[in-house]
């Protein structure tokens, strides 16, 4: 048995001991935490609390002129290939936050996204309002797609975006226990409002929060995203920005947050 499996067995043995000695309630809490530990990758302990609030990462403090494009994938798939073609044309890597349902419905496209070098990220299993769920259900929403990707691609995801951007302290702490960085956005393209391609381009390129470390929200299934994407990429590059996936933008070591959700390296 390798060291990792031995550690897992020891953890399980510890839980059994605690269940016997400390009672079912405490044991149940530990089982929840260990469930995340066994099914998710290891990351450095981080500080997501500001005052009495737990915060996701909205943007990143950096002196480098870098921004991250991200796409939420929950409904529809008609435009995914065209989006991938445009990204490839400009040699841009992005982050795709996918629901478990979407992964299972379009496994070939998940593979294409991964093989093209883009981040594969977690958007929950069923696109639920996470703040309305109990801790156990939040964990389930995280770990089901985690296992789907592990079986499909053999990789461990570590980026999570709550559906609808909906979160509370329990959502963030549970995601952290499951070894996920919770990521929102600082620039909303508003592509989901279907105002048209020109509106998307102007919204992104003129956004008040566009700057070093910005995270831009788009959707692979929005009506006009594919028509606006190339102009958005060229416009950002013309302004001097390098487009990188979120995994290459956020601080993955020790960090802290400010009240706006900006992530700072310790």
PDB file of C-alpha atoms in Angstrom:
ATOM      1  CA  UNK A   1       0.000   0.000   0.000  1.00  0.00           C
ATOM      2  CA  UNK A   2       1.406   3.435  -0.908  1.00  0.00           C
ATOM      3  CA  UNK A   3       1.763   6.301   1.554  1.00  0.00           C
ATOM      4  CA  UNK A   4      -1.372   8.096   0.303  1.00  0.00           C
ATOM      5  CA  UNK A   5      -3.582   5.029   0.774  1.00  0.00           C
ATOM      6  CA  UNK A   6      -2.024   4.374   4.178  1.00  0.00           C
ATOM      7  CA  UNK A   7      -2.838   7.947   5.227  1.00  0.00           C
ATOM      8  CA  UNK A   8      -6.440   7.526   4.091  1.00  0.00           C
ATOM      9  CA  UNK A   9      -6.762   4.296   6.073  1.00  0.00           C
ATOM     10  CA  UNK A  10      -5.346   5.990   9.165  1.00  0.00           C
ATOM     11  CA  UNK A  11      -7.827   8.840   8.816  1.00  0.00           C
ATOM     12  CA  UNK A  12     -10.720   6.387   8.626  1.00  0.00           C
ATOM     13  CA  UNK A  13      -9.420   4.568  11.720  1.00  0.00           C
ATOM     14  CA  UNK A  14      -9.262   7.875  13.585  1.00  0.00           C
ATOM     15  CA  UNK A  15     -12.879   8.593  12.701  1.00  0.00           C
ATOM     16  CA  UNK A  16     -14.016   5.233  14.015  1.00  0.00           C
ATOM     17  CA  UNK A  17     -12.194   5.920  17.275  1.00  0.00           C
ATOM     18  CA  UNK A  18     -13.787   9.356  17.630  1.00  0.00           C
ATOM     19  CA  UNK A  19     -17.242   7.989  16.868  1.00  0.00           C
ATOM     20  CA  UNK A  20     -16.825   5.561  19.745  1.00  0.00           C
ATOM     21  CA  UNK A  21     -15.262   7.994  22.189  1.00  0.00           C
ATOM     22  CA  UNK A  22     -16.771  11.397  21.355  1.00  0.00           C
ATOM     23  CA  UNK A  23     -20.235  10.702  20.020  1.00  0.00           C
ATOM     24  CA  UNK A  24     -22.015  10.578  16.707  1.00  0.00           C
ATOM     25  CA  UNK A  25     -22.408  14.337  16.156  1.00  0.00           C
ATOM     26  CA  UNK A  26     -18.722  15.163  16.296  1.00  0.00           C
ATOM     27  CA  UNK A  27     -17.936  12.077  14.256  1.00  0.00           C
ATOM     28  CA  UNK A  28     -20.408  13.083  11.562  1.00  0.00           C
ATOM     29  CA  UNK A  29     -18.745  16.467  11.203  1.00  0.00           C
ATOM     30  CA  UNK A  30     -15.370  14.805  10.802  1.00  0.00           C
ATOM     31  CA  UNK A  31     -16.744  12.370   8.255  1.00  0.00           C
ATOM     32  CA  UNK A  32     -17.902  15.342   6.158  1.00  0.00           C
ATOM     33  CA  UNK A  33     -14.464  16.923   6.286  1.00  0.00           C
ATOM     34  CA  UNK A  34     -12.676  13.663   5.517  1.00  0.00           C
ATOM     35  CA  UNK A  35     -14.989  13.027   2.572  1.00  0.00           C
ATOM     36  CA  UNK A  36     -13.549  16.147   1.015  1.00  0.00           C
ATOM     37  CA  UNK A  37      -9.997  15.203   1.959  1.00  0.00           C
ATOM     38  CA  UNK A  38     -10.253  11.802   0.319  1.00  0.00           C
ATOM     39  CA  UNK A  39     -11.741  12.982  -2.959  1.00  0.00           C
ATOM     40  CA  UNK A  40      -9.992  16.293  -3.601  1.00  0.00           C
ATOM     41  CA  UNK A  41      -6.395  17.433  -4.151  1.00  0.00           C
ATOM     42  CA  UNK A  42      -4.228  18.991  -1.475  1.00  0.00           C
ATOM     43  CA  UNK A  43      -3.699  22.755  -1.420  1.00  0.00           C
ATOM     44  CA  UNK A  44      -2.123  25.176   1.032  1.00  0.00           C
ATOM     45  CA  UNK A  45      -4.331  26.350   3.901  1.00  0.00           C
ATOM     46  CA  UNK A  46      -5.623  29.806   3.019  1.00  0.00           C
ATOM     47  CA  UNK A  47      -7.332  32.761   4.681  1.00  0.00           C
ATOM     48  CA  UNK A  48     -10.624  33.600   2.975  1.00  0.00           C
ATOM     49  CA  UNK A  49     -12.165  35.343   5.996  1.00  0.00           C
ATOM     50  CA  UNK A  50     -12.549  39.122   6.193  1.00  0.00           C
ATOM     51  CA  UNK A  51     -14.160  40.162   9.455  1.00  0.00           C
ATOM     52  CA  UNK A  52     -17.030  37.742   9.968  1.00  0.00           C
ATOM     53  CA  UNK A  53     -17.410  36.933   6.269  1.00  0.00           C
ATOM     54  CA  UNK A  54     -15.898  34.229   4.094  1.00  0.00           C
ATOM     55  CA  UNK A  55     -15.151  35.563   0.604  1.00  0.00           C
ATOM     56  CA  UNK A  56     -14.471  34.008  -2.795  1.00  0.00           C
ATOM     57  CA  UNK A  57     -11.774  35.357  -5.092  1.00  0.00           C
ATOM     58  CA  UNK A  58     -13.194  38.154  -7.252  1.00  0.00           C
ATOM     59  CA  UNK A  59      -9.881  39.395  -8.629  1.00  0.00           C
ATOM     60  CA  UNK A  60      -6.173  39.171  -7.886  1.00  0.00           C
ATOM     61  CA  UNK A  61      -3.600  41.696  -6.730  1.00  0.00           C
ATOM     62  CA  UNK A  62      -0.766  41.631  -9.254  1.00  0.00           C
ATOM     63  CA  UNK A  63       1.645  44.064 -10.868  1.00  0.00           C
ATOM     64  CA  UNK A  64       1.568  41.990 -14.047  1.00  0.00           C
ATOM     65  CA  UNK A  65      -0.809  43.091 -16.783  1.00  0.00           C
ATOM     66  CA  UNK A  66      -2.786  39.842 -16.813  1.00  0.00           C
ATOM     67  CA  UNK A  67      -6.497  39.048 -16.859  1.00  0.00           C
ATOM     68  CA  UNK A  68      -8.454  35.791 -16.984  1.00  0.00           C
ATOM     69  CA  UNK A  69     -11.377  34.914 -19.244  1.00  0.00           C
ATOM     70  CA  UNK A  70     -13.803  32.379 -17.828  1.00  0.00           C
ATOM     71  CA  UNK A  71     -16.805  30.584 -19.279  1.00  0.00           C
ATOM     72  CA  UNK A  72     -19.658  29.031 -17.307  1.00  0.00           C
ATOM     73  CA  UNK A  73     -21.100  25.940 -18.973  1.00  0.00           C
ATOM     74  CA  UNK A  74     -24.463  24.775 -17.656  1.00  0.00           C
ATOM     75  CA  UNK A  75     -26.882  24.875 -20.587  1.00  0.00           C
ATOM     76  CA  UNK A  76     -26.421  24.380 -24.297  1.00  0.00           C
ATOM     77  CA  UNK A  77     -23.431  23.399 -26.341  1.00  0.00           C
ATOM     78  CA  UNK A  78     -24.032  24.680 -29.851  1.00  0.00           C
ATOM     79  CA  UNK A  79     -21.266  27.294 -29.737  1.00  0.00           C
ATOM     80  CA  UNK A  80     -18.555  25.495 -27.771  1.00  0.00           C
ATOM     81  CA  UNK A  81     -16.546  24.379 -30.808  1.00  0.00           C
ATOM     82  CA  UNK A  82     -16.612  27.864 -32.346  1.00  0.00           C
ATOM     83  CA  UNK A  83     -15.476  29.350 -29.043  1.00  0.00           C
ATOM     84  CA  UNK A  84     -12.635  26.832 -28.873  1.00  0.00           C
ATOM     85  CA  UNK A  85     -11.643  27.661 -32.469  1.00  0.00           C
ATOM     86  CA  UNK A  86     -11.476  31.386 -31.699  1.00  0.00           C
ATOM     87  CA  UNK A  87      -9.430  30.785 -28.563  1.00  0.00           C
ATOM     88  CA  UNK A  88      -7.042  28.538 -30.510  1.00  0.00           C
ATOM     89  CA  UNK A  89      -6.716  31.120 -33.286  1.00  0.00           C
ATOM     90  CA  UNK A  90      -5.441  33.654 -30.774  1.00  0.00           C
ATOM     91  CA  UNK A  91      -3.500  31.119 -28.688  1.00  0.00           C
ATOM     92  CA  UNK A  92      -5.515  32.008 -25.586  1.00  0.00           C
ATOM     93  CA  UNK A  93      -6.158  29.684 -22.653  1.00  0.00           C
ATOM     94  CA  UNK A  94      -9.182  30.231 -20.420  1.00  0.00           C
ATOM     95  CA  UNK A  95     -11.149  28.543 -17.640  1.00  0.00           C
ATOM     96  CA  UNK A  96     -14.371  26.586 -18.145  1.00  0.00           C
ATOM     97  CA  UNK A  97     -16.603  26.153 -15.084  1.00  0.00           C
ATOM     98  CA  UNK A  98     -18.848  23.189 -15.900  1.00  0.00           C
ATOM     99  CA  UNK A  99     -21.761  21.634 -14.053  1.00  0.00           C
ATOM    100  CA  UNK A 100     -21.720  17.897 -13.481  1.00  0.00           C
ATOM    101  CA  UNK A 101     -24.814  17.539 -15.633  1.00  0.00           C
ATOM    102  CA  UNK A 102     -23.080  19.358 -18.519  1.00  0.00           C
ATOM    103  CA  UNK A 103     -19.980  17.188 -18.155  1.00  0.00           C
ATOM    104  CA  UNK A 104     -22.034  14.017 -18.381  1.00  0.00           C
ATOM    105  CA  UNK A 105     -24.096  15.270 -21.310  1.00  0.00           C
ATOM    106  CA  UNK A 106     -21.099  16.456 -23.370  1.00  0.00           C
ATOM    107  CA  UNK A 107     -18.099  14.318 -22.344  1.00  0.00           C
ATOM    108  CA  UNK A 108     -16.437  14.608 -25.764  1.00  0.00           C
ATOM    109  CA  UNK A 109     -16.475  18.386 -25.533  1.00  0.00           C
ATOM    110  CA  UNK A 110     -15.080  18.264 -22.001  1.00  0.00           C
ATOM    111  CA  UNK A 111     -12.175  16.264 -23.430  1.00  0.00           C
ATOM    112  CA  UNK A 112     -11.711  18.790 -26.260  1.00  0.00           C
ATOM    113  CA  UNK A 113     -11.607  21.658 -23.765  1.00  0.00           C
ATOM    114  CA  UNK A 114      -9.034  19.857 -21.638  1.00  0.00           C
ATOM    115  CA  UNK A 115      -6.895  18.769 -24.592  1.00  0.00           C
ATOM    116  CA  UNK A 116      -6.838  22.377 -25.826  1.00  0.00           C
ATOM    117  CA  UNK A 117      -5.104  23.367 -22.577  1.00  0.00           C
ATOM    118  CA  UNK A 118      -7.937  25.155 -20.799  1.00  0.00           C
ATOM    119  CA  UNK A 119      -8.706  24.941 -17.091  1.00  0.00           C
ATOM    120  CA  UNK A 120     -11.395  22.413 -16.183  1.00  0.00           C
ATOM    121  CA  UNK A 121     -13.328  23.779 -13.200  1.00  0.00           C
ATOM    122  CA  UNK A 122     -16.303  22.908 -11.001  1.00  0.00           C
ATOM    123  CA  UNK A 123     -19.671  24.691 -11.269  1.00  0.00           C
ATOM    124  CA  UNK A 124     -21.613  22.328  -9.021  1.00  0.00           C
ATOM    125  CA  UNK A 125     -23.580  19.265 -10.007  1.00  0.00           C
ATOM    126  CA  UNK A 126     -27.022  20.713 -10.784  1.00  0.00           C
ATOM    127  CA  UNK A 127     -26.601  24.532 -10.864  1.00  0.00           C
ATOM    128  CA  UNK A 128     -28.383  25.023  -7.551  1.00  0.00           C
ATOM    129  CA  UNK A 129     -28.403  28.044  -5.264  1.00  0.00           C
ATOM    130  CA  UNK A 130     -25.688  26.793  -2.954  1.00  0.00           C
ATOM    131  CA  UNK A 131     -26.509  29.106  -0.039  1.00  0.00           C
ATOM    132  CA  UNK A 132     -29.885  27.378   0.282  1.00  0.00           C
ATOM    133  CA  UNK A 133     -28.296  23.953   0.832  1.00  0.00           C
ATOM    134  CA  UNK A 134     -27.068  22.335   4.018  1.00  0.00           C
ATOM    135  CA  UNK A 135     -23.411  21.458   4.429  1.00  0.00           C
ATOM    136  CA  UNK A 136     -23.837  17.845   3.356  1.00  0.00           C
ATOM    137  CA  UNK A 137     -25.655  18.834   0.155  1.00  0.00           C
ATOM    138  CA  UNK A 138     -23.039  21.483  -0.639  1.00  0.00           C
ATOM    139  CA  UNK A 139     -20.379  18.811  -0.347  1.00  0.00           C
ATOM    140  CA  UNK A 140     -22.373  16.517  -2.632  1.00  0.00           C
ATOM    141  CA  UNK A 141     -22.751  19.286  -5.237  1.00  0.00           C
ATOM    142  CA  UNK A 142     -18.973  19.698  -5.216  1.00  0.00           C
ATOM    143  CA  UNK A 143     -17.827  16.101  -5.115  1.00  0.00           C
ATOM    144  CA  UNK A 144     -20.123  14.595  -7.749  1.00  0.00           C
ATOM    145  CA  UNK A 145     -18.638  16.627 -10.640  1.00  0.00           C
ATOM    146  CA  UNK A 146     -15.212  16.228  -9.050  1.00  0.00           C
ATOM    147  CA  UNK A 147     -15.558  12.466  -9.350  1.00  0.00           C
ATOM    148  CA  UNK A 148     -16.982  12.738 -12.885  1.00  0.00           C
ATOM    149  CA  UNK A 149     -13.896  14.619 -14.086  1.00  0.00           C
ATOM    150  CA  UNK A 150     -11.578  12.311 -12.216  1.00  0.00           C
ATOM    151  CA  UNK A 151     -13.091   9.333 -14.031  1.00  0.00           C
ATOM    152  CA  UNK A 152     -13.304  11.097 -17.409  1.00  0.00           C
ATOM    153  CA  UNK A 153      -9.917  12.843 -17.505  1.00  0.00           C
ATOM    154  CA  UNK A 154      -7.955  11.440 -14.588  1.00  0.00           C
ATOM    155  CA  UNK A 155      -7.396  14.891 -13.077  1.00  0.00           C
ATOM    156  CA  UNK A 156      -8.347  16.639  -9.837  1.00  0.00           C
ATOM    157  CA  UNK A 157     -10.183  19.968 -10.118  1.00  0.00           C
ATOM    158  CA  UNK A 158      -9.442  22.716  -7.600  1.00  0.00           C
ATOM    159  CA  UNK A 159     -11.388  25.747  -8.906  1.00  0.00           C
ATOM    160  CA  UNK A 160     -15.056  26.223  -8.008  1.00  0.00           C
ATOM    161  CA  UNK A 161     -17.605  28.852  -9.002  1.00  0.00           C
ATOM    162  CA  UNK A 162     -20.972  28.805  -7.216  1.00  0.00           C
ATOM    163  CA  UNK A 163     -23.935  28.805  -9.633  1.00  0.00           C
ATOM    164  CA  UNK A 164     -25.532  32.260  -9.937  1.00  0.00           C
ATOM    165  CA  UNK A 165     -22.587  33.577  -7.915  1.00  0.00           C
ATOM    166  CA  UNK A 166     -24.629  32.571  -4.861  1.00  0.00           C
ATOM    167  CA  UNK A 167     -22.678  31.806  -1.690  1.00  0.00           C
ATOM    168  CA  UNK A 168     -22.549  32.242   2.056  1.00  0.00           C
ATOM    169  CA  UNK A 169     -19.957  31.423   4.702  1.00  0.00           C
ATOM    170  CA  UNK A 170     -20.903  27.743   4.712  1.00  0.00           C
ATOM    171  CA  UNK A 171     -20.434  27.451   0.946  1.00  0.00           C
ATOM    172  CA  UNK A 172     -16.930  28.936   1.105  1.00  0.00           C
ATOM    173  CA  UNK A 173     -15.778  26.956   4.145  1.00  0.00           C
ATOM    174  CA  UNK A 174     -17.133  23.689   2.734  1.00  0.00           C
ATOM    175  CA  UNK A 175     -15.444  24.321  -0.614  1.00  0.00           C
ATOM    176  CA  UNK A 176     -12.183  25.115   1.180  1.00  0.00           C
ATOM    177  CA  UNK A 177     -12.496  21.891   3.198  1.00  0.00           C
ATOM    178  CA  UNK A 178     -12.937  20.093  -0.126  1.00  0.00           C
ATOM    179  CA  UNK A 179      -9.672  21.698  -1.297  1.00  0.00           C
ATOM    180  CA  UNK A 180     -11.247  24.165  -3.703  1.00  0.00           C
ATOM    181  CA  UNK A 181     -10.483  27.790  -4.391  1.00  0.00           C
ATOM    182  CA  UNK A 182     -13.848  29.536  -4.752  1.00  0.00           C
ATOM    183  CA  UNK A 183     -13.722  32.014  -7.648  1.00  0.00           C
ATOM    184  CA  UNK A 184     -16.221  34.686  -8.707  1.00  0.00           C
ATOM    185  CA  UNK A 185     -15.536  37.514 -11.180  1.00  0.00           C
ATOM    186  CA  UNK A 186     -14.827  41.234 -11.186  1.00  0.00           C
ATOM    187  CA  UNK A 187     -15.959  41.924 -14.779  1.00  0.00           C
ATOM    188  CA  UNK A 188     -19.366  40.641 -15.890  1.00  0.00           C
ATOM    189  CA  UNK A 189     -19.684  40.667 -19.685  1.00  0.00           C
ATOM    190  CA  UNK A 190     -23.487  40.549 -19.280  1.00  0.00           C
ATOM    191  CA  UNK A 191     -23.540  38.183 -22.271  1.00  0.00           C
ATOM    192  CA  UNK A 192     -26.348  36.289 -20.531  1.00  0.00           C
ATOM    193  CA  UNK A 193     -28.665  39.281 -21.029  1.00  0.00           C
ATOM    194  CA  UNK A 194     -28.541  38.843 -24.841  1.00  0.00           C
ATOM    195  CA  UNK A 195     -28.023  42.542 -25.551  1.00  0.00           C
ATOM    196  CA  UNK A 196     -25.906  41.743 -28.610  1.00  0.00           C
ATOM    197  CA  UNK A 197     -22.239  41.294 -29.506  1.00  0.00           C
ATOM    198  CA  UNK A 198     -21.384  45.014 -29.507  1.00  0.00           C
ATOM    199  CA  UNK A 199     -22.784  45.367 -26.007  1.00  0.00           C
ATOM    200  CA  UNK A 200     -20.630  42.506 -24.735  1.00  0.00           C
ATOM    201  CA  UNK A 201     -17.485  44.005 -26.263  1.00  0.00           C
ATOM    202  CA  UNK A 202     -18.144  47.490 -24.870  1.00  0.00           C
ATOM    203  CA  UNK A 203     -19.122  46.143 -21.444  1.00  0.00           C
ATOM    204  CA  UNK A 204     -15.866  44.215 -21.046  1.00  0.00           C
ATOM    205  CA  UNK A 205     -13.405  46.644 -22.608  1.00  0.00           C
ATOM    206  CA  UNK A 206     -14.821  49.706 -20.814  1.00  0.00           C
ATOM    207  CA  UNK A 207     -15.612  48.071 -17.490  1.00  0.00           C
ATOM    208  CA  UNK A 208     -14.662  50.065 -14.401  1.00  0.00           C
ATOM    209  CA  UNK A 209     -13.111  46.951 -12.804  1.00  0.00           C
ATOM    210  CA  UNK A 210     -11.002  45.962 -15.794  1.00  0.00           C
ATOM    211  CA  UNK A 211      -7.395  46.035 -14.647  1.00  0.00           C
ATOM    212  CA  UNK A 212      -4.487  43.847 -13.607  1.00  0.00           C
ATOM    213  CA  UNK A 213      -5.789  40.611 -12.092  1.00  0.00           C
ATOM    214  CA  UNK A 214      -9.372  40.979 -13.323  1.00  0.00           C
ATOM    215  CA  UNK A 215     -11.504  37.872 -13.826  1.00  0.00           C
ATOM    216  CA  UNK A 216     -14.026  38.132 -16.664  1.00  0.00           C
ATOM    217  CA  UNK A 217     -17.316  36.213 -16.711  1.00  0.00           C
ATOM    218  CA  UNK A 218     -18.738  34.828 -19.957  1.00  0.00           C
ATOM    219  CA  UNK A 219     -20.958  31.851 -20.865  1.00  0.00           C
ATOM    220  CA  UNK A 220     -20.470  29.261 -23.579  1.00  0.00           C
ATOM    221  CA  UNK A 221     -24.233  29.044 -24.101  1.00  0.00           C
ATOM    222  CA  UNK A 222     -25.134  32.736 -24.316  1.00  0.00           C
ATOM    223  CA  UNK A 223     -26.598  33.856 -27.644  1.00  0.00           C
ATOM    224  CA  UNK A 224     -23.986  36.394 -28.765  1.00  0.00           C
ATOM    225  CA  UNK A 225     -20.825  35.318 -26.931  1.00  0.00           C
ATOM    226  CA  UNK A 226     -19.268  33.601 -29.938  1.00  0.00           C
ATOM    227  CA  UNK A 227     -19.843  36.732 -32.044  1.00  0.00           C
ATOM    228  CA  UNK A 228     -18.206  39.019 -29.474  1.00  0.00           C
ATOM    229  CA  UNK A 229     -15.329  36.821 -28.319  1.00  0.00           C
ATOM    230  CA  UNK A 230     -12.736  37.674 -30.947  1.00  0.00           C
ATOM    231  CA  UNK A 231     -13.283  41.412 -30.494  1.00  0.00           C
ATOM    232  CA  UNK A 232     -13.015  41.011 -26.732  1.00  0.00           C
ATOM    233  CA  UNK A 233      -9.720  39.115 -27.039  1.00  0.00           C
ATOM    234  CA  UNK A 234      -8.203  41.559 -29.529  1.00  0.00           C
ATOM    235  CA  UNK A 235      -9.447  44.531 -27.500  1.00  0.00           C
ATOM    236  CA  UNK A 236      -7.885  43.223 -24.300  1.00  0.00           C
ATOM    237  CA  UNK A 237      -4.623  42.469 -26.049  1.00  0.00           C
ATOM    238  CA  UNK A 238      -4.618  45.925 -27.642  1.00  0.00           C
ATOM    239  CA  UNK A 239      -4.886  47.371 -24.134  1.00  0.00           C
ATOM    240  CA  UNK A 240      -1.774  45.381 -23.264  1.00  0.00           C
ATOM    241  CA  UNK A 241      -3.305  42.523 -21.307  1.00  0.00           C
ATOM    242  CA  UNK A 242      -2.092  38.956 -21.414  1.00  0.00           C
ATOM    243  CA  UNK A 243      -4.973  36.508 -21.174  1.00  0.00           C
ATOM    244  CA  UNK A 244      -4.303  33.563 -18.858  1.00  0.00           C
ATOM    245  CA  UNK A 245      -6.424  30.831 -17.253  1.00  0.00           C
ATOM    246  CA  UNK A 246      -7.477  31.427 -13.658  1.00  0.00           C
ATOM    247  CA  UNK A 247      -5.093  28.729 -12.430  1.00  0.00           C
ATOM    248  CA  UNK A 248      -2.227  30.889 -13.723  1.00  0.00           C
ATOM    249  CA  UNK A 249      -3.605  34.101 -12.200  1.00  0.00           C
ATOM    250  CA  UNK A 250      -4.592  33.347  -8.607  1.00  0.00           C
ATOM    251  CA  UNK A 251      -2.157  32.938  -5.736  1.00  0.00           C
ATOM    252  CA  UNK A 252      -2.086  29.252  -4.803  1.00  0.00           C
ATOM    253  CA  UNK A 253       0.156  29.582  -1.783  1.00  0.00           C
ATOM    254  CA  UNK A 254      -0.630  31.443   1.427  1.00  0.00           C
ATOM    255  CA  UNK A 255      -2.906  34.422   0.766  1.00  0.00           C
ATOM    256  CA  UNK A 256      -5.425  36.778   2.307  1.00  0.00           C
ATOM    257  CA  UNK A 257      -8.381  38.799   1.008  1.00  0.00           C
ATOM    258  CA  UNK A 258      -9.636  42.352   1.338  1.00  0.00           C
ATOM    259  CA  UNK A 259     -13.288  43.319   1.757  1.00  0.00           C
ATOM    260  CA  UNK A 260     -13.798  43.568  -2.024  1.00  0.00           C
ATOM    261  CA  UNK A 261     -12.737  39.969  -2.624  1.00  0.00           C
ATOM    262  CA  UNK A 262      -9.334  40.879  -4.042  1.00  0.00           C
ATOM    263  CA  UNK A 263      -6.762  38.172  -3.350  1.00  0.00           C
ATOM    264  CA  UNK A 264      -3.338  39.176  -1.998  1.00  0.00           C
ATOM    265  CA  UNK A 265      -0.255  36.992  -1.676  1.00  0.00           C
ATOM    266  CA  UNK A 266       1.033  36.846   1.910  1.00  0.00           C
TER     267      UNK A 266
END
